[in-house]
PDB file of C-alpha atoms (C1' of nucleotides) in Angstrom:
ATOM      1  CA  UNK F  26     -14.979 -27.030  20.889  1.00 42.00           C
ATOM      2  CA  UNK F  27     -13.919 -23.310  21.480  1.00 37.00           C
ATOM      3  CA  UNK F  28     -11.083 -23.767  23.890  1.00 39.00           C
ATOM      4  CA  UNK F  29     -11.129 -20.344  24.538  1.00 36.00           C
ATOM      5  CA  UNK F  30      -8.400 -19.344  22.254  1.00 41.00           C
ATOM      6  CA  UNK F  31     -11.584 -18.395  19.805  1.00 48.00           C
ATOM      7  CA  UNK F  32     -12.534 -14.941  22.695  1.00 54.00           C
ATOM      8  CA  UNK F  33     -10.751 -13.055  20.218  1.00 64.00           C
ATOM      9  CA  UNK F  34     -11.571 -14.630  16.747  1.00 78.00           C
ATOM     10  CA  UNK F  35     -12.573 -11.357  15.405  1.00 85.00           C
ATOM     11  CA  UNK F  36      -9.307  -9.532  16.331  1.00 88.00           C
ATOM     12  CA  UNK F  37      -7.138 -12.185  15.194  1.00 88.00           C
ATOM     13  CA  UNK F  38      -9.510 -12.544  11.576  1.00 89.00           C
ATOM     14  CA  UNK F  39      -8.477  -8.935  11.733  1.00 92.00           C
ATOM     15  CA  UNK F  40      -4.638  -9.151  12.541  1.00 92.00           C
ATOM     16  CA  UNK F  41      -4.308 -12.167  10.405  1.00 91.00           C
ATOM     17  CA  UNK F  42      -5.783 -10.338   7.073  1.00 92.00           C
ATOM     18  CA  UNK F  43      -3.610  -6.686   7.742  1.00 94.00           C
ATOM     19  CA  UNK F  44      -0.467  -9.328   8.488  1.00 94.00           C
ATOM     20  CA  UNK F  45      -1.791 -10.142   4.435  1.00 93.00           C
ATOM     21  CA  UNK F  46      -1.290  -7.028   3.407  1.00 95.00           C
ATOM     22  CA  UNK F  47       1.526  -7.146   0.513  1.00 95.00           C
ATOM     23  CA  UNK F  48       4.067  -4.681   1.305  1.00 96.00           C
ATOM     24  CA  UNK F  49       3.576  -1.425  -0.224  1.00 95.00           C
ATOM     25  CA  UNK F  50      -0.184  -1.472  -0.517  1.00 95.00           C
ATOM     26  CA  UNK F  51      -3.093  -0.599   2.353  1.00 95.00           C
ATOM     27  CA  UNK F  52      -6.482  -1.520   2.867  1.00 95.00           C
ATOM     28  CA  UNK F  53      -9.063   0.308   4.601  1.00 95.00           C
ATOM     29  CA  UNK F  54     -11.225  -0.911   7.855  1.00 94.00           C
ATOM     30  CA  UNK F  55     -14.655  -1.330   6.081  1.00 93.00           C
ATOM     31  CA  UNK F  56     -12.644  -3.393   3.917  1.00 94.00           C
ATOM     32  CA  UNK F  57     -11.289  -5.823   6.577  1.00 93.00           C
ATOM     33  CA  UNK F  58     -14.654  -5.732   8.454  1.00 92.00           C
ATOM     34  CA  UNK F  59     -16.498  -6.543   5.472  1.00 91.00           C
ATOM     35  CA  UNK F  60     -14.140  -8.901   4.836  1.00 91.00           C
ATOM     36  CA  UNK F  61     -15.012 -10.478   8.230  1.00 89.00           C
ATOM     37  CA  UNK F  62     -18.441 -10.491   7.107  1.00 83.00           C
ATOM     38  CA  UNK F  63     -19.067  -7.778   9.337  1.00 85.00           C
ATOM     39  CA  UNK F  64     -19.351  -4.503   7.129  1.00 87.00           C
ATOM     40  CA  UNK F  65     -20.838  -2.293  10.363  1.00 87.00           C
ATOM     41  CA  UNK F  66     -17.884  -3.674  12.502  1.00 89.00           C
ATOM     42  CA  UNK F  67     -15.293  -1.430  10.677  1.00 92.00           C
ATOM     43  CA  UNK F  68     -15.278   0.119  14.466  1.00 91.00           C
ATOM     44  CA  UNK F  69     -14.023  -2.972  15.777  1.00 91.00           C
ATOM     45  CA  UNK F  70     -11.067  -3.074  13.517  1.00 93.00           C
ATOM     46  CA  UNK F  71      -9.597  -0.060  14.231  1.00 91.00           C
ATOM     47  CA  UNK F  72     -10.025  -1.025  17.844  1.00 92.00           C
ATOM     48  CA  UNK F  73      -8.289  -3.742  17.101  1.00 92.00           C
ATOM     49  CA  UNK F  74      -5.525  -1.554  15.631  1.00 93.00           C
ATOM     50  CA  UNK F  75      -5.272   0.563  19.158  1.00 90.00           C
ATOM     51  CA  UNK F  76      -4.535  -2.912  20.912  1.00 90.00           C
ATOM     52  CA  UNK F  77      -2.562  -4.641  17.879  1.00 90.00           C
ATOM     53  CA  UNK F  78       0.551  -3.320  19.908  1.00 87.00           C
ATOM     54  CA  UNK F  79      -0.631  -6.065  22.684  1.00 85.00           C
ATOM     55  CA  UNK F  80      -0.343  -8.407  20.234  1.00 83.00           C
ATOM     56  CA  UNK F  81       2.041 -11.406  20.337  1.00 82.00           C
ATOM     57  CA  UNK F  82       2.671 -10.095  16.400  1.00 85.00           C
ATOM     58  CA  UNK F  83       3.346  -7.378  14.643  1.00 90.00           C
ATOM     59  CA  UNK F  84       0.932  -5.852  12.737  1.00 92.00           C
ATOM     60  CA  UNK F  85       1.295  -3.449   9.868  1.00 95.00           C
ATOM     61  CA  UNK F  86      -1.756  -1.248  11.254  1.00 94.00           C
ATOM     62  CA  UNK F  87       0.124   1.691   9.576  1.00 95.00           C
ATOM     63  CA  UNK F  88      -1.088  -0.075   6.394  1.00 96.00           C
ATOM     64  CA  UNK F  89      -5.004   0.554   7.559  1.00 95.00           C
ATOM     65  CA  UNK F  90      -6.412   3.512   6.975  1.00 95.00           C
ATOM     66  CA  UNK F  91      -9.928   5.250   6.550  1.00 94.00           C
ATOM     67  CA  UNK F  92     -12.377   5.192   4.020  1.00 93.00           C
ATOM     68  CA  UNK F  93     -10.956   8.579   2.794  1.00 92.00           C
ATOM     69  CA  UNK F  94      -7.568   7.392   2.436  1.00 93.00           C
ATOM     70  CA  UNK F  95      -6.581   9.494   5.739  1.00 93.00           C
ATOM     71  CA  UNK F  96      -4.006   8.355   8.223  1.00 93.00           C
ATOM     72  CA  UNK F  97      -6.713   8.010  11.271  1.00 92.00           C
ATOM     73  CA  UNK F  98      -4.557   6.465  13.199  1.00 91.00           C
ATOM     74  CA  UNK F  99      -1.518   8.210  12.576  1.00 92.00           C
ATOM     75  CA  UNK F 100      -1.726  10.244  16.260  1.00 90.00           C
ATOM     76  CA  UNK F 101      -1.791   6.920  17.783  1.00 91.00           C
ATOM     77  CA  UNK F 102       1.787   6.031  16.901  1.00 91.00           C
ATOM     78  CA  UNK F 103       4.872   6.529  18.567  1.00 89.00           C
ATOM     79  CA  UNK F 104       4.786  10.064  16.835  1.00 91.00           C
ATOM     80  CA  UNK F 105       2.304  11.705  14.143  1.00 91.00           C
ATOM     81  CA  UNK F 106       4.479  10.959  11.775  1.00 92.00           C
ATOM     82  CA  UNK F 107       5.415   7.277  12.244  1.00 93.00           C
ATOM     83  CA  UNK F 108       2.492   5.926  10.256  1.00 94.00           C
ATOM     84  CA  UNK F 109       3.643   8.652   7.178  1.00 94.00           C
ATOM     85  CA  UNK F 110       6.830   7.735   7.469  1.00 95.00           C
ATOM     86  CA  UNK F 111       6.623   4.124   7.236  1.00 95.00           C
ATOM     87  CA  UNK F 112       4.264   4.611   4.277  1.00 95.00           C
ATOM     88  CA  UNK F 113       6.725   6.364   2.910  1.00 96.00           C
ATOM     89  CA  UNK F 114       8.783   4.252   3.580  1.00 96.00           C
ATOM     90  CA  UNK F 115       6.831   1.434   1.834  1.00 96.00           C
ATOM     91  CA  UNK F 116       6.790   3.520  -1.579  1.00 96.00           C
ATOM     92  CA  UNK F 117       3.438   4.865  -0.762  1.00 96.00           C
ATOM     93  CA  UNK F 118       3.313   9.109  -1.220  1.00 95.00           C
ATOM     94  CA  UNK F 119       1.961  10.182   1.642  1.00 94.00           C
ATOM     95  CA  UNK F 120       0.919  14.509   1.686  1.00 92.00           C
ATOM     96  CA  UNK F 121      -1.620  15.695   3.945  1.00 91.00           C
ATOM     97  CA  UNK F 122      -2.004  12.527   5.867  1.00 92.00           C
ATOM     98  CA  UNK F 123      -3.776  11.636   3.053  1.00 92.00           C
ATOM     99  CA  UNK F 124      -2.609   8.610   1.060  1.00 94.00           C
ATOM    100  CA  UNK F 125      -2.205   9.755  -2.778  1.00 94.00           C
ATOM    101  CA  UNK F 126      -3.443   7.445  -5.575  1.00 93.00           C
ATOM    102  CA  UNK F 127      -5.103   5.302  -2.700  1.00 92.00           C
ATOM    103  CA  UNK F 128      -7.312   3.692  -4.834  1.00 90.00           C
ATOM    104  CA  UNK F 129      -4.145   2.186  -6.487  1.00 93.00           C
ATOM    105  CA  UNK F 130      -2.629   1.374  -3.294  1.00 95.00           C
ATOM    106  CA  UNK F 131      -5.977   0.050  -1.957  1.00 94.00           C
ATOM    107  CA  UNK F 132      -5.408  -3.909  -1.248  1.00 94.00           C
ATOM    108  CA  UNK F 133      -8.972  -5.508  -1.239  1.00 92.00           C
ATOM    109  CA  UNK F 134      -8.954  -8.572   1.011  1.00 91.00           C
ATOM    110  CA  UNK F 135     -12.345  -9.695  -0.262  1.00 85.00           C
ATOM    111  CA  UNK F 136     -10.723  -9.499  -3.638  1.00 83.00           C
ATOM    112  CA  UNK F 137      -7.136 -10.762  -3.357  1.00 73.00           C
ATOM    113  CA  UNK F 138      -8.279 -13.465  -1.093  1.00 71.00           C
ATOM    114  CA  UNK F 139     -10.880 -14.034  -3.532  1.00 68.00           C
ATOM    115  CA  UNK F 140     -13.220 -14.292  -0.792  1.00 65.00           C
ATOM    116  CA  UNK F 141     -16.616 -16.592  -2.157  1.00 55.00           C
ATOM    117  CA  UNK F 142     -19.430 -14.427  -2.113  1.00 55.00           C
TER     118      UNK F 142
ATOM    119  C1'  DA R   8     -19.230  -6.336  37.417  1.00 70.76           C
ATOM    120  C1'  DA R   9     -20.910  -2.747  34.627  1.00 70.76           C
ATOM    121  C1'  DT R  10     -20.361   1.236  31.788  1.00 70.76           C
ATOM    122  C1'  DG R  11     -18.025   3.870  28.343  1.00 70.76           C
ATOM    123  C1'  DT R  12     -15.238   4.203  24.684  1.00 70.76           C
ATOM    124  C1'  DG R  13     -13.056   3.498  20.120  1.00 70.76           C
ATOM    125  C1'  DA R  14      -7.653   4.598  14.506  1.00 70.76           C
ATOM    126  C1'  DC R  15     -15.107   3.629  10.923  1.00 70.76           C
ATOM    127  C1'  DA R  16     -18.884   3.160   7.801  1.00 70.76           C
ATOM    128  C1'  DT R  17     -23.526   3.497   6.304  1.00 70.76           C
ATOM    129  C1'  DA R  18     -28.231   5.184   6.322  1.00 70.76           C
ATOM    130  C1'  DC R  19     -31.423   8.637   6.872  1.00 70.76           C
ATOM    131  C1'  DC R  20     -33.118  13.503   6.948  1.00 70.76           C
TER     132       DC R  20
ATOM    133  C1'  DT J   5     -25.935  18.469  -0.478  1.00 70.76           C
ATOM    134  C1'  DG J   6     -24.103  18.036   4.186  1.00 70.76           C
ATOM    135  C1'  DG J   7     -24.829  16.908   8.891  1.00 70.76           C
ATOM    136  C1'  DT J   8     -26.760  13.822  12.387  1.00 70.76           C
ATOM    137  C1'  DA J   9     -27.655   9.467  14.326  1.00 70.76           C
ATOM    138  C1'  DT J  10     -26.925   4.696  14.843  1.00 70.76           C
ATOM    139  C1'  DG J  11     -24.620  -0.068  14.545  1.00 70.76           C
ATOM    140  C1'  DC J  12     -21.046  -3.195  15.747  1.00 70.76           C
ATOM    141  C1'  DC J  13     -17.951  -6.004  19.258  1.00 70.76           C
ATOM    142  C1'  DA J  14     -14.190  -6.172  22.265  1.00 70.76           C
ATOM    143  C1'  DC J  15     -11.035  -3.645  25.343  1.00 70.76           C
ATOM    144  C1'  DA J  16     -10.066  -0.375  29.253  1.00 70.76           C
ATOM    145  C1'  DT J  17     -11.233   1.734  33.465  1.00 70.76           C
TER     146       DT J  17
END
DNA sequence: AATGTGACATACC
DNA sequence: TGGTATGCCACAT
């Protein structure tokens, strides 16, 4: 019975699972998509980022990145240095835009969750 | 109402 | 080995 609260089940899947994301660690879009069960809808996720700021909730969309461990999104903040400096501000070392030792930052929500597949 | 776009990722050549 | 092309779904204009 979809009472049309379900027209944005994807983007909320998606806002729900970055809300998830422990503090200091980061996850990556094909992560979250795949996550979704949608591995080729990484797209949608960061699209989801751009409008997570007309969200009713906050989300942590500085703790997304790329595949490459870049700060994509970083130019869509307030300034291109928000989503650094929050990072930062998180414990995570930040130099480049790039996020160093990502892979031991990297937050899985397939594996955390302990998704059944 | 329809079209284009988008903070990615993967596959193929 | 890198570059090109495509897929995906919802939002914005």
């Amino acid at each position: 019975m979809r009472k049309g609260s379900d027209k944005t089940d994807f983007f909320e899947q998606v806002f729900s699972v970055v809300c998830l994301i422990p503090f200091g660690r980061i996850t990556t879009y094909g992560a979250i998509a795949r996550y979704l069960g949608s591995p080729q809808s990484s797209r949608l996720v960061g699209w989801a980022m751009n409008v997570s700021h007309t969200y009713k909730e906050f989300v942590p969309a500085h703790r997304v990145v790329n595949r490459n461990g870049l700060l994509s999104g970083k130019h869509h903040f307030d300034t291109p240095i928000t989503m650094q400096q929050l990072l930062e501000n998180e414990g995570i070392e930040v130099e480049d835009d790039r996020i160093i030792n990502f892979r031991k930052h990297f937050w899985d929500p397939g594996v955390e969750l302990d998704r059944d597949f």
